[in-house]
């Protein structure tokens, strides 16, 4: 049976969960998917690196005491990220380090080094896709490898692949979405009477929020996702400055109450549309939606995106947009896509 050797770059919630799935669910996956996965290397800024060409002992990594590092584990190496990524014996690199909303680094370099050294890449990181999708996709093509990133938007809920696959040819003219679970959760909790501050703390406890939650409530997380979707769905490369962005910090309890009295809800909406001259306009901001709007009923940390299309009118998909298992599944769906491409 076909096997893929995987190197994990970043060992936080997402890649840790992928490692768990690979460790525990291998038999079912082999039967269902027709291939196996073996982790041959892991690197993390805080923990260090391990490399084992015959397979890393995942249980040793997953059972590490809080505060300890990989030092002392079999296969421990002192390597820079670049040395690790270029030399680790792997077919595919799973990149799940933090997202830098300013320029996507160092994740852009991680992906570039992997592709340059002939490895396919799957990532949940919005940075490399928002800032360098074009370059990195071209590089993957030149090297005969693959670059997949379903989890950059709406975690494992298939948005990018839905547009590129089943909706191909439908004529997508734009999209509007609830693309940040944290802010949607916060708005819902404010409707239930909580202060914005208390709701932010709850969202952090649930683990929806970014390391720095200002990216969630200030709109820059959604801006990156709009940049990703504009490129993937509309074929246009937007800079951060092209997307007028406002977050939910200005939404007060009074505004929420007034909206409910009028059977409306505040939602943080990311949108981009191509006008008849071909110009794409994009924005992120709080919008007041009527209760019968398709995005008005999207609750808690759920995300949804409506594709505006030529032949089907509006098509909406809703599903998880964050969460460790949901985001690790996005990587698995990328691995499945890479396998399918390899078999063609
Ligand atoms: N912090 C993000 C959210 C996680 O709340 O949607 C997924 O990008």
GROMACS .gro file of C-alpha atoms and ligand atoms in nm:
model
  352
    1UNK     CA    1   0.000   0.000   0.000
    2UNK     CA    2   0.118   0.351  -0.080
    3UNK     CA    3   0.273   0.535   0.217
    4UNK     CA    4   0.348   0.905   0.254
    5UNK     CA    5   0.617   1.024   0.494
    6UNK     CA    6   0.509   1.347   0.663
    7UNK     CA    7   0.711   1.615   0.842
    8UNK     CA    8   0.523   1.838   1.085
    9UNK     CA    9   0.631   2.202   1.110
   10UNK     CA   10   0.480   2.349   1.425
   11UNK     CA   11   0.356   2.118   1.700
   12UNK     CA   12   0.065   2.314   1.847
   13UNK     CA   13  -0.299   2.207   1.866
   14UNK     CA   14  -0.343   2.140   1.493
   15UNK     CA   15  -0.038   1.926   1.409
   16UNK     CA   16  -0.059   1.757   1.748
   17UNK     CA   17  -0.414   1.650   1.660
   18UNK     CA   18  -0.303   1.538   1.314
   19UNK     CA   19  -0.033   1.326   1.484
   20UNK     CA   20  -0.300   1.178   1.711
   21UNK     CA   21  -0.522   1.093   1.414
   22UNK     CA   22  -0.227   0.935   1.231
   23UNK     CA   23  -0.137   0.737   1.544
   24UNK     CA   24  -0.487   0.617   1.630
   25UNK     CA   25  -0.685   0.602   1.307
   26UNK     CA   26  -0.430   0.445   1.071
   27UNK     CA   27  -0.618   0.120   1.007
   28UNK     CA   28  -0.947   0.285   0.917
   29UNK     CA   29  -0.767   0.538   0.699
   30UNK     CA   30  -0.571   0.268   0.516
   31UNK     CA   31  -0.894   0.076   0.445
   32UNK     CA   32  -1.093   0.384   0.347
   33UNK     CA   33  -0.829   0.592   0.173
   34UNK     CA   34  -0.588   0.333   0.034
   35UNK     CA   35  -0.272   0.486   0.176
   36UNK     CA   36  -0.084   0.512   0.504
   37UNK     CA   37   0.090   0.805   0.669
   38UNK     CA   38   0.412   0.799   0.868
   39UNK     CA   39   0.554   1.097   1.057
   40UNK     CA   40   0.931   1.110   0.999
   41UNK     CA   41   1.007   1.448   1.156
   42UNK     CA   42   0.864   1.720   1.377
   43UNK     CA   43   0.995   2.069   1.450
   44UNK     CA   44   0.855   2.331   1.682
   45UNK     CA   45   0.999   2.667   1.783
   46UNK     CA   46   0.955   2.592   2.153
   47UNK     CA   47   1.016   2.216   2.160
   48UNK     CA   48   1.303   2.157   1.914
   49UNK     CA   49   1.326   1.896   1.639
   50UNK     CA   50   1.315   1.517   1.604
   51UNK     CA   51   1.386   1.319   1.289
   52UNK     CA   52   1.337   0.942   1.250
   53UNK     CA   53   1.344   0.806   0.892
   54UNK     CA   54   1.160   0.487   1.001
   55UNK     CA   55   0.892   0.683   1.189
   56UNK     CA   56   0.885   0.912   1.492
   57UNK     CA   57   0.753   0.760   1.816
   58UNK     CA   58   0.438   0.973   1.824
   59UNK     CA   59   0.324   0.858   2.167
   60UNK     CA   60   0.650   0.987   2.320
   61UNK     CA   61   0.583   1.329   2.164
   62UNK     CA   62   0.216   1.338   2.258
   63UNK     CA   63   0.284   1.235   2.618
   64UNK     CA   64   0.550   1.500   2.685
   65UNK     CA   65   0.505   1.665   3.023
   66UNK     CA   66   0.398   2.032   2.999
   67UNK     CA   67   0.708   2.251   2.991
   68UNK     CA   68   0.942   1.979   2.857
   69UNK     CA   69   1.102   1.978   2.513
   70UNK     CA   70   1.209   1.715   2.257
   71UNK     CA   71   1.565   1.717   2.403
   72UNK     CA   72   1.642   1.364   2.520
   73UNK     CA   73   1.394   1.198   2.282
   74UNK     CA   74   1.527   0.954   2.022
   75UNK     CA   75   1.609   1.143   1.704
   76UNK     CA   76   1.644   1.483   1.874
   77UNK     CA   77   1.830   1.730   1.650
   78UNK     CA   78   1.942   2.087   1.685
   79UNK     CA   79   1.842   2.235   1.352
   80UNK     CA   80   1.710   2.562   1.219
   81UNK     CA   81   1.365   2.548   1.055
   82UNK     CA   82   1.531   2.585   0.715
   83UNK     CA   83   1.781   2.302   0.777
   84UNK     CA   84   1.501   2.080   0.907
   85UNK     CA   85   1.259   2.150   0.622
   86UNK     CA   86   1.521   2.108   0.349
   87UNK     CA   87   1.676   1.787   0.486
   88UNK     CA   88   1.399   1.594   0.665
   89UNK     CA   89   1.325   1.269   0.477
   90UNK     CA   90   0.959   1.335   0.392
   91UNK     CA   91   0.726   1.344   0.093
   92UNK     CA   92   0.496   1.607   0.244
   93UNK     CA   93   0.536   1.892   0.494
   94UNK     CA   94   0.235   1.984   0.710
   95UNK     CA   95   0.283   2.351   0.804
   96UNK     CA   96   0.080   2.469   1.103
   97UNK     CA   97   0.276   2.748   1.267
   98UNK     CA   98   0.120   3.077   1.374
   99UNK     CA   99  -0.024   3.323   1.122
  100UNK     CA  100   0.154   3.653   1.089
  101UNK     CA  101  -0.110   3.895   0.954
  102UNK     CA  102   0.150   4.151   0.836
  103UNK     CA  103   0.340   3.949   0.574
  104UNK     CA  104   0.276   3.580   0.643
  105UNK     CA  105   0.638   3.513   0.751
  106UNK     CA  106   0.806   3.287   0.855
  107UNK     CA  107   0.539   3.050   0.720
  108UNK     CA  108   0.584   3.174   0.361
  109UNK     CA  109   0.953   3.075   0.382
  110UNK     CA  110   0.865   2.739   0.541
  111UNK     CA  111   0.644   2.655   0.244
  112UNK     CA  112   0.898   2.785  -0.009
  113UNK     CA  113   1.183   2.578   0.142
  114UNK     CA  114   0.970   2.265   0.140
  115UNK     CA  115   0.859   2.307  -0.222
  116UNK     CA  116   1.214   2.396  -0.334
  117UNK     CA  117   1.338   2.074  -0.179
  118UNK     CA  118   1.081   1.869  -0.372
  119UNK     CA  119   0.826   1.816  -0.094
  120UNK     CA  120   0.454   1.875  -0.124
  121UNK     CA  121   0.298   2.105   0.135
  122UNK     CA  122  -0.034   2.117   0.313
  123UNK     CA  123  -0.107   2.405   0.546
  124UNK     CA  124  -0.380   2.558   0.758
  125UNK     CA  125  -0.184   2.880   0.775
  126UNK     CA  126  -0.359   3.179   0.616
  127UNK     CA  127  -0.035   3.377   0.581
  128UNK     CA  128   0.138   3.194   0.294
  129UNK     CA  129  -0.189   3.168   0.102
  130UNK     CA  130  -0.298   3.530   0.149
  131UNK     CA  131   0.042   3.676   0.064
  132UNK     CA  132   0.209   3.427  -0.171
  133UNK     CA  133  -0.042   3.173  -0.313
  134UNK     CA  134   0.050   3.259  -0.670
  135UNK     CA  135   0.425   3.223  -0.626
  136UNK     CA  136   0.398   2.910  -0.414
  137UNK     CA  137   0.148   2.736  -0.645
  138UNK     CA  138   0.373   2.813  -0.943
  139UNK     CA  139   0.678   2.683  -0.754
  140UNK     CA  140   0.493   2.361  -0.666
  141UNK     CA  141   0.405   2.313  -1.033
  142UNK     CA  142   0.767   2.371  -1.142
  143UNK     CA  143   0.892   2.114  -0.891
  144UNK     CA  144   0.621   1.858  -0.973
  145UNK     CA  145   0.481   1.863  -0.619
  146UNK     CA  146   0.157   1.991  -0.463
  147UNK     CA  147   0.050   2.287  -0.246
  148UNK     CA  148  -0.285   2.241  -0.066
  149UNK     CA  149  -0.443   2.474   0.189
  150UNK     CA  150  -0.811   2.397   0.246
  151UNK     CA  151  -0.778   2.484   0.616
  152UNK     CA  152  -0.676   2.846   0.551
  153UNK     CA  153  -1.048   2.934   0.544
  154UNK     CA  154  -1.326   2.767   0.748
  155UNK     CA  155  -1.098   2.487   0.880
  156UNK     CA  156  -1.202   2.150   0.733
  157UNK     CA  157  -1.531   2.277   0.588
  158UNK     CA  158  -1.468   2.250   0.214
  159UNK     CA  159  -1.481   2.597   0.065
  160UNK     CA  160  -1.173   2.625  -0.154
  161UNK     CA  161  -1.210   2.274  -0.295
  162UNK     CA  162  -1.587   2.317  -0.337
  163UNK     CA  163  -1.525   2.619  -0.558
  164UNK     CA  164  -1.240   2.454  -0.750
  165UNK     CA  165  -1.425   2.120  -0.790
  166UNK     CA  166  -1.804   2.083  -0.790
  167UNK     CA  167  -1.867   2.454  -0.853
  168UNK     CA  168  -1.611   2.488  -1.132
  169UNK     CA  169  -1.766   2.670  -1.426
  170UNK     CA  170  -2.062   2.807  -1.229
  171UNK     CA  171  -1.932   3.162  -1.270
  172UNK     CA  172  -1.854   3.289  -0.921
  173UNK     CA  173  -1.895   3.667  -0.925
  174UNK     CA  174  -1.841   3.723  -0.554
  175UNK     CA  175  -1.882   3.591  -0.203
  176UNK     CA  176  -1.999   3.708   0.139
  177UNK     CA  177  -1.923   3.523   0.456
  178UNK     CA  178  -1.902   3.493   0.830
  179UNK     CA  179  -1.538   3.392   0.835
  180UNK     CA  180  -1.436   3.440   1.197
  181UNK     CA  181  -1.578   3.209   1.462
  182UNK     CA  182  -1.453   3.414   1.756
  183UNK     CA  183  -1.630   3.735   1.655
  184UNK     CA  184  -1.950   3.552   1.562
  185UNK     CA  185  -1.941   3.380   1.900
  186UNK     CA  186  -1.886   3.714   2.074
  187UNK     CA  187  -2.175   3.884   1.892
  188UNK     CA  188  -2.404   3.594   1.990
  189UNK     CA  189  -2.301   3.613   2.354
  190UNK     CA  190  -2.354   3.990   2.352
  191UNK     CA  191  -2.709   3.922   2.227
  192UNK     CA  192  -2.746   3.700   2.535
  193UNK     CA  193  -2.648   3.996   2.754
  194UNK     CA  194  -2.273   3.950   2.810
  195UNK     CA  195  -2.026   4.238   2.783
  196UNK     CA  196  -1.785   4.223   2.488
  197UNK     CA  197  -1.492   4.170   2.727
  198UNK     CA  198  -1.657   3.874   2.905
  199UNK     CA  199  -1.753   3.721   2.569
  200UNK     CA  200  -1.392   3.753   2.441
  201UNK     CA  201  -1.268   3.570   2.749
  202UNK     CA  202  -1.516   3.287   2.686
  203UNK     CA  203  -1.405   3.258   2.322
  204UNK     CA  204  -1.042   3.238   2.437
  205UNK     CA  205  -1.132   2.964   2.685
  206UNK     CA  206  -1.291   2.764   2.404
  207UNK     CA  207  -0.972   2.804   2.197
  208UNK     CA  208  -1.141   2.970   1.897
  209UNK     CA  209  -0.942   3.291   1.924
  210UNK     CA  210  -0.606   3.360   1.758
  211UNK     CA  211  -0.298   3.387   1.984
  212UNK     CA  212  -0.365   3.760   1.967
  213UNK     CA  213  -0.745   3.803   1.969
  214UNK     CA  214  -0.723   4.155   1.826
  215UNK     CA  215  -0.687   3.980   1.488
  216UNK     CA  216  -1.031   3.826   1.548
  217UNK     CA  217  -1.222   4.124   1.679
  218UNK     CA  218  -1.033   4.386   1.477
  219UNK     CA  219  -1.116   4.220   1.144
  220UNK     CA  220  -0.762   4.137   1.022
  221UNK     CA  221  -0.824   3.760   1.045
  222UNK     CA  222  -1.125   3.799   0.816
  223UNK     CA  223  -0.926   4.030   0.588
  224UNK     CA  224  -0.668   3.753   0.532
  225UNK     CA  225  -0.948   3.506   0.454
  226UNK     CA  226  -1.106   3.751   0.209
  227UNK     CA  227  -0.764   3.785   0.039
  228UNK     CA  228  -0.737   3.403   0.019
  229UNK     CA  229  -1.090   3.360  -0.121
  230UNK     CA  230  -1.055   3.651  -0.364
  231UNK     CA  231  -0.752   3.476  -0.511
  232UNK     CA  232  -0.897   3.126  -0.514
  233UNK     CA  233  -1.255   3.213  -0.618
  234UNK     CA  234  -1.216   3.529  -0.824
  235UNK     CA  235  -0.857   3.491  -0.944
  236UNK     CA  236  -0.751   3.831  -0.815
  237UNK     CA  237  -0.461   3.911  -0.589
  238UNK     CA  238  -0.556   4.173  -0.328
  239UNK     CA  239  -0.316   4.353  -0.094
  240UNK     CA  240  -0.422   4.412   0.269
  241UNK     CA  241  -0.473   4.779   0.181
  242UNK     CA  242  -0.728   4.684  -0.089
  243UNK     CA  243  -0.967   4.546   0.174
  244UNK     CA  244  -1.141   4.821   0.376
  245UNK     CA  245  -1.150   4.663   0.721
  246UNK     CA  246  -1.345   4.729   1.037
  247UNK     CA  247  -1.387   4.489   1.329
  248UNK     CA  248  -1.657   4.448   1.593
  249UNK     CA  249  -1.499   4.656   1.868
  250UNK     CA  250  -1.738   4.943   1.796
  251UNK     CA  251  -2.050   4.728   1.844
  252UNK     CA  252  -2.210   4.821   2.174
  253UNK     CA  253  -2.474   4.650   2.389
  254UNK     CA  254  -2.717   4.927   2.287
  255UNK     CA  255  -2.660   4.859   1.916
  256UNK     CA  256  -2.721   4.486   1.970
  257UNK     CA  257  -3.040   4.559   2.166
  258UNK     CA  258  -3.168   4.806   1.905
  259UNK     CA  259  -3.101   4.550   1.627
  260UNK     CA  260  -3.294   4.276   1.809
  261UNK     CA  261  -3.588   4.515   1.860
  262UNK     CA  262  -3.596   4.551   1.479
  263UNK     CA  263  -3.558   4.172   1.416
  264UNK     CA  264  -3.204   4.224   1.288
  265UNK     CA  265  -2.860   4.096   1.391
  266UNK     CA  266  -2.509   4.238   1.368
  267UNK     CA  267  -2.269   4.005   1.186
  268UNK     CA  268  -1.903   4.055   1.088
  269UNK     CA  269  -1.910   4.005   0.711
  270UNK     CA  270  -1.616   3.959   0.475
  271UNK     CA  271  -1.706   4.011   0.112
  272UNK     CA  272  -1.565   4.057  -0.237
  273UNK     CA  273  -1.751   4.114  -0.564
  274UNK     CA  274  -1.653   4.160  -0.925
  275UNK     CA  275  -1.849   4.439  -1.094
  276UNK     CA  276  -1.948   4.444  -1.462
  277UNK     CA  277  -1.619   4.617  -1.554
  278UNK     CA  278  -1.426   4.330  -1.394
  279UNK     CA  279  -1.310   4.534  -1.094
  280UNK     CA  280  -1.312   4.347  -0.762
  281UNK     CA  281  -1.415   4.538  -0.449
  282UNK     CA  282  -1.360   4.380  -0.109
  283UNK     CA  283  -1.437   4.475   0.248
  284UNK     CA  284  -1.469   4.350   0.604
  285UNK     CA  285  -1.706   4.506   0.854
  286UNK     CA  286  -2.006   4.469   1.083
  287UNK     CA  287  -2.332   4.457   0.885
  288UNK     CA  288  -2.688   4.465   1.009
  289UNK     CA  289  -2.873   4.164   0.861
  290UNK     CA  290  -3.248   4.096   0.859
  291UNK     CA  291  -3.351   3.780   1.043
  292UNK     CA  292  -3.437   3.608   0.714
  293UNK     CA  293  -3.091   3.669   0.560
  294UNK     CA  294  -2.912   3.333   0.496
  295UNK     CA  295  -2.615   3.439   0.714
  296UNK     CA  296  -2.827   3.577   0.999
  297UNK     CA  297  -2.896   3.235   1.153
  298UNK     CA  298  -2.527   3.134   1.173
  299UNK     CA  299  -2.467   3.092   1.545
  300UNK     CA  300  -2.177   3.054   1.788
  301UNK     CA  301  -1.837   2.981   1.628
  302UNK     CA  302  -1.988   2.842   1.307
  303UNK     CA  303  -1.877   3.002   0.980
  304UNK     CA  304  -2.060   3.028   0.650
  305UNK     CA  305  -1.991   3.160   0.305
  306UNK     CA  306  -2.236   3.244   0.027
  307UNK     CA  307  -2.098   3.217  -0.326
  308UNK     CA  308  -2.272   3.457  -0.564
  309UNK     CA  309  -2.283   3.273  -0.895
  310UNK     CA  310  -2.395   3.321  -1.251
  311UNK     CA  311  -2.577   2.990  -1.299
  312UNK     CA  312  -2.695   2.888  -0.950
  313UNK     CA  313  -2.763   3.224  -0.789
  314UNK     CA  314  -2.652   3.217  -0.426
  315UNK     CA  315  -2.500   2.896  -0.286
  316UNK     CA  316  -2.426   2.890   0.088
  317UNK     CA  317  -2.213   2.644   0.284
  318UNK     CA  318  -2.195   2.655   0.664
  319UNK     CA  319  -1.974   2.458   0.901
  320UNK     CA  320  -1.695   2.475   1.155
  321UNK     CA  321  -1.440   2.749   1.098
  322UNK     CA  322  -1.206   2.672   1.385
  323UNK     CA  323  -1.120   2.404   1.639
  324UNK     CA  324  -0.830   2.161   1.668
  325UNK     CA  325  -0.995   1.848   1.526
  326UNK     CA  326  -1.179   2.042   1.255
  327UNK     CA  327  -0.855   2.212   1.146
  328UNK     CA  328  -0.650   1.890   1.163
  329UNK     CA  329  -0.913   1.733   0.937
  330UNK     CA  330  -0.841   2.012   0.686
  331UNK     CA  331  -0.482   1.883   0.669
  332UNK     CA  332  -0.608   1.527   0.623
  333UNK     CA  333  -0.833   1.645   0.339
  334UNK     CA  334  -0.526   1.808   0.180
  335UNK     CA  335  -0.331   1.482   0.213
  336UNK     CA  336  -0.618   1.299   0.042
  337UNK     CA  337  -0.615   1.559  -0.238
  338UNK     CA  338  -0.238   1.517  -0.278
  339UNK     CA  339  -0.280   1.138  -0.298
  340UNK     CA  340  -0.555   1.176  -0.560
  341UNK     CA  341  -0.332   1.408  -0.765
  342UNK     CA  342  -0.039   1.165  -0.735
  343UNK     CA  343  -0.253   0.883  -0.873
  344UNK     CA  344  -0.365   1.077  -1.179
  345LIG     N1  345  -0.946   3.265   1.523
  345LIG     C1  346  -1.006   3.212   1.406
  345LIG     C2  347  -1.159   3.218   1.423
  345LIG     C3  348  -0.959   3.070   1.385
  345LIG     O1  349  -1.206   3.250   1.531
  345LIG     O2  350  -1.230   3.194   1.327
  345LIG     C4  351  -0.964   3.021   1.245
  345LIG     O3  352  -0.894   3.101   1.153
   0.00000   0.00000   0.00000
